Short mmCIF file of C-alpha atoms in Angstrom, two decimals:
data_model
loop_
_atom_site.label_atom_id
_atom_site.label_comp_id
_atom_site.label_asym_id
_atom_site.label_seq_id
_atom_site.Cartn_x
_atom_site.Cartn_y
_atom_site.Cartn_z
CA MET A 1 3.03 10.42 9.08
CA ASN A 2 4.91 8.78 6.21
CA THR A 3 6.91 5.81 7.47
CA ASP A 4 8.83 2.92 5.95
CA ASP A 5 5.45 1.20 5.91
CA GLY A 6 3.78 4.08 4.05
CA ILE A 7 1.25 6.55 5.47
CA ARG A 8 0.25 5.63 9.01
CA THR A 9 -1.55 7.27 11.91
CA VAL A 10 0.83 7.11 14.87
CA GLU A 11 1.04 8.45 18.42
CA VAL A 12 3.40 11.41 18.80
CA ASP A 13 4.43 13.55 21.76
CA GLU A 14 2.25 16.44 22.84
CA PRO A 15 3.48 19.51 20.92
CA GLY A 16 5.65 21.89 22.89
CA GLY A 17 7.84 24.91 22.42
CA THR A 18 7.11 28.61 22.12
CA GLY A 19 4.00 29.70 20.27
CA VAL A 20 0.26 29.21 20.13
CA ARG A 21 -1.27 25.78 20.60
CA LEU A 22 -4.04 24.93 18.15
CA SER A 23 -6.38 22.00 17.96
CA VAL A 24 -6.33 21.21 14.25
CA ALA A 25 -9.78 21.23 12.62
CA ALA A 26 -8.81 20.28 9.07
CA ALA A 27 -5.71 19.67 6.97
CA GLY A 28 -5.72 19.40 3.20
CA ILE A 29 -3.66 16.87 1.27
CA CYS A 30 -1.59 18.75 -1.30
CA GLY A 31 -0.22 17.29 -4.51
CA THR A 32 3.21 17.98 -3.01
CA ASP A 33 2.35 15.72 -0.07
CA VAL A 34 1.47 12.96 -2.52
CA GLN A 35 4.80 13.52 -4.30
CA PHE A 36 6.62 13.33 -0.95
CA VAL A 37 5.02 9.96 -0.25
CA GLY A 38 6.01 8.77 -3.71
CA ILE A 39 9.68 9.52 -3.14
CA GLY A 40 9.63 8.11 0.39
CA MET A 41 10.14 11.31 2.36
CA THR A 42 9.87 10.51 6.09
CA GLY A 43 10.73 11.91 9.50
CA PHE A 44 8.12 14.62 10.01
CA VAL A 45 4.37 15.14 10.27
CA TYR A 46 2.92 16.19 6.93
CA GLY A 47 0.45 19.02 6.41
CA HIS A 48 1.07 22.60 5.28
CA GLU A 49 -2.60 23.35 4.49
CA PHE A 50 -4.40 23.54 7.83
CA ALA A 51 -6.52 25.51 10.24
CA GLY A 52 -7.61 25.08 13.83
CA VAL A 53 -8.81 26.69 17.04
CA ASP A 54 -6.89 27.96 20.06
CA ASP A 55 -7.72 27.24 23.68
CA THR A 56 -10.38 29.99 23.70
CA GLY A 57 -12.15 28.59 20.66
CA GLN A 58 -10.92 31.28 18.26
CA PRO A 59 -10.53 29.82 14.74
CA TYR A 60 -7.33 30.49 12.80
CA PHE A 61 -5.73 29.64 9.51
CA VAL A 62 -2.00 28.96 9.78
CA GLU A 63 0.25 30.51 7.14
CA PRO A 64 2.96 27.81 7.19
CA THR A 65 5.88 29.96 5.98
CA ILE A 66 8.61 30.21 8.62
CA TYR A 67 10.81 33.25 8.08
CA GLY A 68 13.12 35.61 9.90
CA GLY A 69 11.60 38.93 8.89
CA GLU A 70 14.88 40.86 8.69
CA CYS A 71 16.37 40.04 5.29
CA GLU A 72 15.72 42.12 2.20
CA GLU A 73 13.25 39.58 0.80
CA CYS A 74 11.16 39.59 3.97
CA ARG A 75 11.19 43.36 4.21
CA SER A 76 10.05 43.63 0.58
CA GLY A 77 7.01 41.45 1.25
CA ASN A 78 8.40 38.13 0.04
CA PRO A 79 8.87 35.95 3.14
CA GLN A 80 8.56 32.89 0.89
CA ARG A 81 11.97 33.90 -0.47
CA CYS A 82 13.56 34.41 2.97
CA ILE A 83 17.33 33.82 2.97
CA GLU A 84 17.82 33.83 6.75
CA PRO A 85 18.80 30.70 8.69
CA ASN A 86 15.95 28.42 9.80
CA HIS A 87 13.53 29.60 7.13
CA GLY A 88 11.19 26.93 5.79
CA ASN A 89 7.62 25.66 5.93
CA LEU A 90 5.58 23.81 8.49
CA GLY A 91 4.79 20.38 7.08
CA VAL A 92 7.85 20.33 4.83
CA PHE A 93 10.86 18.84 6.66
CA SER A 94 9.30 20.07 9.93
CA ASP A 95 6.13 18.94 11.67
CA GLY A 96 2.91 20.22 10.14
CA GLY A 97 -0.81 20.13 10.69
CA MET A 98 -1.84 16.52 10.04
CA ALA A 99 -2.09 15.98 13.77
CA GLU A 100 -4.62 16.58 16.51
CA ALA A 101 -2.65 19.57 17.82
CA ILE A 102 0.30 21.76 16.91
CA VAL A 103 2.18 24.74 18.35
CA VAL A 104 2.88 27.48 15.81
CA PRO A 105 4.55 30.92 15.89
CA ASP A 106 1.97 33.62 16.53
CA TYR A 107 2.95 35.50 13.35
CA THR A 108 1.67 32.58 11.26
CA LEU A 109 -1.90 33.00 12.52
CA LEU A 110 -4.73 34.58 10.56
CA ALA A 111 -8.04 35.04 12.39
CA LEU A 112 -10.84 33.78 10.17
CA PRO A 113 -13.76 35.88 8.99
CA PRO A 114 -16.94 34.60 10.68
CA GLN A 115 -18.44 33.54 7.33
CA LEU A 116 -15.63 31.03 6.69
CA ASP A 117 -15.93 27.64 8.38
CA VAL A 118 -12.66 26.58 10.01
CA LYS A 119 -13.04 23.15 8.38
CA ASP A 120 -12.94 24.83 4.97
CA ALA A 121 -10.10 27.21 5.81
CA CYS A 122 -7.37 24.77 4.76
CA LEU A 123 -8.19 25.98 1.22
CA ILE A 124 -6.61 29.34 2.05
CA GLU A 125 -3.12 27.91 1.53
CA PRO A 126 -3.55 26.55 -2.01
CA GLY A 127 -5.80 29.52 -2.74
CA SER A 128 -2.96 31.87 -1.83
CA VAL A 129 -0.55 29.98 -4.09
CA ALA A 130 -3.05 30.49 -6.90
CA TRP A 131 -3.75 34.13 -5.98
CA HIS A 132 -0.03 34.95 -6.03
CA ALA A 133 0.31 33.42 -9.51
CA VAL A 134 -2.49 35.61 -10.85
CA ARG A 135 -0.81 38.68 -9.38
CA ARG A 136 2.52 37.62 -10.88
CA ALA A 137 0.85 37.37 -14.30
CA GLN A 138 -0.12 41.07 -14.14
CA VAL A 139 -3.23 40.46 -16.20
CA GLN A 140 -4.50 43.59 -17.92
CA PRO A 141 -8.12 44.52 -18.72
CA GLY A 142 -9.29 42.80 -21.87
CA GLU A 143 -6.70 40.01 -21.74
CA ARG A 144 -7.79 36.40 -22.03
CA VAL A 145 -6.76 33.94 -19.29
CA LEU A 146 -6.52 30.15 -19.47
CA VAL A 147 -5.71 27.81 -16.60
CA VAL A 148 -4.26 24.43 -17.61
CA GLY A 149 -5.13 21.88 -14.95
CA GLY A 150 -8.42 21.29 -13.16
CA GLY A 151 -7.14 20.27 -9.74
CA THR A 152 -7.40 22.34 -6.57
CA ILE A 153 -4.69 24.84 -7.54
CA GLY A 154 -6.00 25.23 -11.08
CA LEU A 155 -9.60 25.86 -10.03
CA LEU A 156 -8.46 28.26 -7.30
CA ALA A 157 -6.30 30.12 -9.83
CA ALA A 158 -9.37 30.48 -12.03
CA ALA A 159 -11.36 31.70 -9.02
CA ALA A 160 -8.65 34.23 -8.20
CA ALA A 161 -8.60 35.54 -11.78
CA GLN A 162 -12.38 35.72 -11.77
CA ASN A 163 -12.27 37.56 -8.44
CA HIS A 164 -10.02 40.17 -10.09
CA GLY A 165 -12.66 40.72 -12.74
CA PHE A 166 -11.27 38.62 -15.59
CA ASP A 167 -13.06 36.05 -17.73
CA VAL A 168 -11.19 32.77 -17.37
CA ASP A 169 -11.30 29.36 -19.02
CA VAL A 170 -10.01 26.08 -17.60
CA ASP A 171 -8.45 23.21 -19.52
CA THR A 172 -9.32 20.07 -17.55
CA ARG A 173 -8.33 16.43 -17.96
CA HIS A 174 -11.07 14.63 -16.00
CA ARG A 175 -14.84 14.79 -16.25
CA HIS A 176 -15.37 15.69 -12.58
CA GLN A 177 -12.92 18.59 -12.94
CA LEU A 178 -14.88 19.92 -15.92
CA ALA A 179 -18.09 19.69 -13.91
CA ALA A 180 -16.50 21.64 -11.04
CA ALA A 181 -15.18 24.30 -13.44
CA GLU A 182 -18.60 24.73 -14.99
CA GLN A 183 -20.25 24.89 -11.58
CA LEU A 184 -17.93 27.74 -10.57
CA GLY A 185 -18.63 29.66 -13.77
CA PHE A 186 -15.43 29.07 -15.75
CA GLY A 187 -15.40 28.58 -19.52
CA LYS A 188 -13.93 25.95 -21.82
CA PRO A 189 -10.75 26.55 -23.87
CA SER A 190 -11.04 28.30 -27.23
CA ASP A 191 -8.56 30.11 -29.48
CA ALA A 192 -5.43 31.78 -28.07
CA TYR A 193 -4.72 33.42 -24.71
CA ASP A 194 -2.72 36.37 -23.45
CA VAL A 195 -1.99 34.61 -20.13
CA VAL A 196 -1.80 30.86 -19.51
CA ILE A 197 -1.34 29.49 -15.99
CA ASP A 198 0.20 26.01 -15.89
CA ALA A 199 -1.31 24.54 -12.72
CA ALA A 200 -0.65 20.88 -13.54
CA GLY A 201 3.14 20.65 -13.47
CA SER A 202 3.81 18.10 -16.20
CA ASP A 203 5.53 17.86 -19.57
CA SER A 204 2.15 17.74 -21.29
CA SER A 205 0.72 20.73 -19.37
CA LEU A 206 3.69 22.92 -20.27
CA ALA A 207 3.34 21.88 -23.90
CA ARG A 208 -0.38 22.62 -23.79
CA SER A 209 0.29 26.01 -22.19
CA ALA A 210 2.73 27.00 -24.93
CA GLU A 211 0.30 25.79 -27.58
CA ALA A 212 -2.60 27.81 -26.12
CA ALA A 213 -0.65 31.06 -25.63
CA ARG A 214 -0.84 33.73 -28.29
CA ARG A 215 2.32 35.13 -29.85
CA GLY A 216 3.94 37.34 -27.25
CA GLY A 217 1.89 35.72 -24.49
CA ARG A 218 2.85 34.99 -20.91
CA ILE A 219 2.94 31.63 -19.15
CA VAL A 220 2.95 31.36 -15.36
CA THR A 221 4.51 28.09 -14.21
CA LEU A 222 2.58 27.24 -11.08
CA GLY A 223 2.90 23.45 -11.19
CA VAL A 224 5.62 21.85 -9.07
CA TYR A 225 8.63 20.54 -11.00
CA LEU A 226 11.00 18.66 -8.70
CA ASP A 227 13.75 18.22 -11.27
CA ARG A 228 13.77 20.13 -14.57
CA MET A 229 11.11 22.25 -16.21
CA PRO A 230 10.65 20.95 -19.78
CA ILE A 231 9.84 24.20 -21.59
CA PRO A 232 8.95 23.57 -25.25
CA GLY A 233 11.73 24.55 -27.64
CA SER A 234 12.14 26.97 -30.49
CA ALA A 235 9.30 25.57 -32.59
CA ILE A 236 6.84 27.12 -30.14
CA SER A 237 8.34 29.19 -27.31
CA GLN A 238 10.94 31.13 -29.30
CA VAL A 239 8.85 31.59 -32.43
CA LYS A 240 6.00 32.97 -30.33
CA GLU A 241 8.40 34.94 -28.09
CA LEU A 242 6.65 33.60 -25.01
CA THR A 243 7.51 34.94 -21.57
CA TYR A 244 7.73 32.42 -18.72
CA ILE A 245 7.01 33.66 -15.20
CA ASN A 246 7.83 31.54 -12.15
CA SER A 247 5.56 31.70 -9.12
CA ILE A 248 6.06 30.09 -5.73
CA ALA A 249 3.95 30.30 -2.57
CA TYR A 250 2.66 33.74 -1.53
CA GLY A 251 3.61 36.84 0.39
CA ARG A 252 2.47 40.42 0.93
CA HIS A 253 1.88 43.46 -1.20
CA ASP A 254 1.21 47.00 -0.01
CA GLY A 255 1.28 45.65 3.53
CA VAL A 256 -1.55 43.17 2.87
CA ARG A 257 -1.14 39.42 3.38
CA GLU A 258 -2.26 37.45 0.35
CA VAL A 259 -3.66 34.78 2.68
CA GLU A 260 -5.99 37.42 4.11
CA GLU A 261 -7.25 38.34 0.64
CA VAL A 262 -7.96 34.68 -0.13
CA ALA A 263 -9.74 34.18 3.19
CA SER A 264 -12.03 37.07 2.24
CA MET A 265 -12.70 35.53 -1.19
CA LEU A 266 -13.59 32.14 0.32
CA ALA A 267 -15.83 33.81 2.90
CA ARG A 268 -17.72 35.63 0.14
CA ARG A 269 -17.98 32.50 -2.01
CA PRO A 270 -18.83 29.40 0.05
CA ASP A 271 -19.53 27.59 -3.24
CA ILE A 272 -15.77 27.34 -3.84
CA ALA A 273 -15.19 25.12 -0.78
CA GLN A 274 -18.43 23.23 -1.41
CA THR A 275 -17.24 22.40 -4.92
CA LEU A 276 -13.54 21.75 -4.34
CA ILE A 277 -13.58 19.74 -1.10
CA THR A 278 -14.84 16.41 -2.38
CA HIS A 279 -13.67 14.05 0.39
CA ARG A 280 -13.21 14.33 4.16
CA PHE A 281 -11.58 11.61 6.28
CA PRO A 282 -10.91 11.24 10.02
CA ILE A 283 -7.22 11.12 10.84
CA GLU A 284 -7.49 7.40 11.58
CA ASP A 285 -8.16 6.88 7.86
CA ALA A 286 -5.16 8.90 6.66
CA ARG A 287 -3.80 6.05 4.56
CA GLU A 288 -7.08 5.81 2.62
CA ALA A 289 -7.24 9.61 2.34
CA PHE A 290 -3.83 9.64 0.65
CA ARG A 291 -4.84 6.79 -1.64
CA VAL A 292 -7.90 8.74 -2.81
CA ALA A 293 -5.90 11.95 -3.20
CA ALA A 294 -3.34 10.19 -5.38
CA ASP A 295 -5.98 8.77 -7.75
CA ARG A 296 -6.70 11.76 -9.98
CA GLY A 297 -9.28 9.90 -12.00
CA ALA A 298 -11.38 8.74 -9.02
CA GLY A 299 -13.41 11.94 -8.65
CA ALA A 300 -11.37 13.66 -5.94
CA ILE A 301 -10.34 17.31 -6.09
CA LYS A 302 -9.39 18.33 -2.55
CA VAL A 303 -9.14 15.60 0.08
CA VAL A 304 -9.19 16.81 3.69
CA ILE A 305 -8.17 15.09 6.90
CA GLU A 306 -10.09 16.10 10.02
CA PRO A 307 -8.24 15.11 13.23
#
C-alpha cells in the first residue's frame, strides 16, 4: 500500500463483502501504479493486474473493471466506458490485488486455460489493453505496424499484432527491451508505417510516432497521459493528415471477452511470459519491487509481486 512513508507492506482486515474470495497468486506492477506512487496517491491497496485461486483451488484471472451492465456502453460491449454509478476499477481508488486475499464480483472472473500458469496470468490485463489497441487500429492485410515503446504494453501490443497475422516492428529505448523484442520475433524500425502504436506515453514517443507514420497513417495512443496529450503540430500531423485513435482498457466484441482472447494467446505462447516477466518479489519486498519497476534502465520489463 502507498502511504505517507511510501510503499509499505501493512496488515489489513480480512476481505469481506459479497463475491468470490481469492488467494492472490501474482500481481503485476503497472506503469500507472508507478505514476500513482509518484503523485502520492494513497488510501487503497494497489494492483489491477492480478490472478489467484478460489477456495477449491480453481485458478482465475480477475478482470478489474467494475461496471453496472445496464447502460448503453455496457450493452454495446464497452464496460470500460460504463457511465453508471459506482463504475471503476479494482486497484484504482478501490482495493486491488496486491494483497494475500481479495473478494471480487463473480462477473470479473475468468477461468484460466490449463496451459497458463496462474503466476503468469497477471499479464492478461496489460495484454488485453494492448489487444484492444490493435483492434482499434483496424489493421488491414499488407499494412505495416510499428510499436513505439518496448515496455510490457508495447511488447504485448506487438505480440497481439503478430497474433493477428501482421508483421510488426518495435522501437525500443533500452538494450534489454531490444533483446526481448528480438527474442519474441519482432523487427527493428525501418521506413514508414501505416499504423503506429504509441505505447510509451511521452512527448518524445508521440513525436516519434508521428515521424514514423506514413502520410495518411494512423496512430493509436495507448500510453497514459495524465494531463494533456502533446500531439505534434501542423509540420507533421496536419501535413501528413494523420489520424489519431484513442484506446483505453478493453471490453467485448461479438460476445467475446478480450481478456479471454489474450489468455488463449498467452497459453499458446509461454515464451511471452518467460520473456516479459523479468522480476518476481514476495509481498514483503514490495518497496524494492516498486523501486525496480520504476527504474526503466535497470533491466526490468514486468515486475510481479507474489503474496
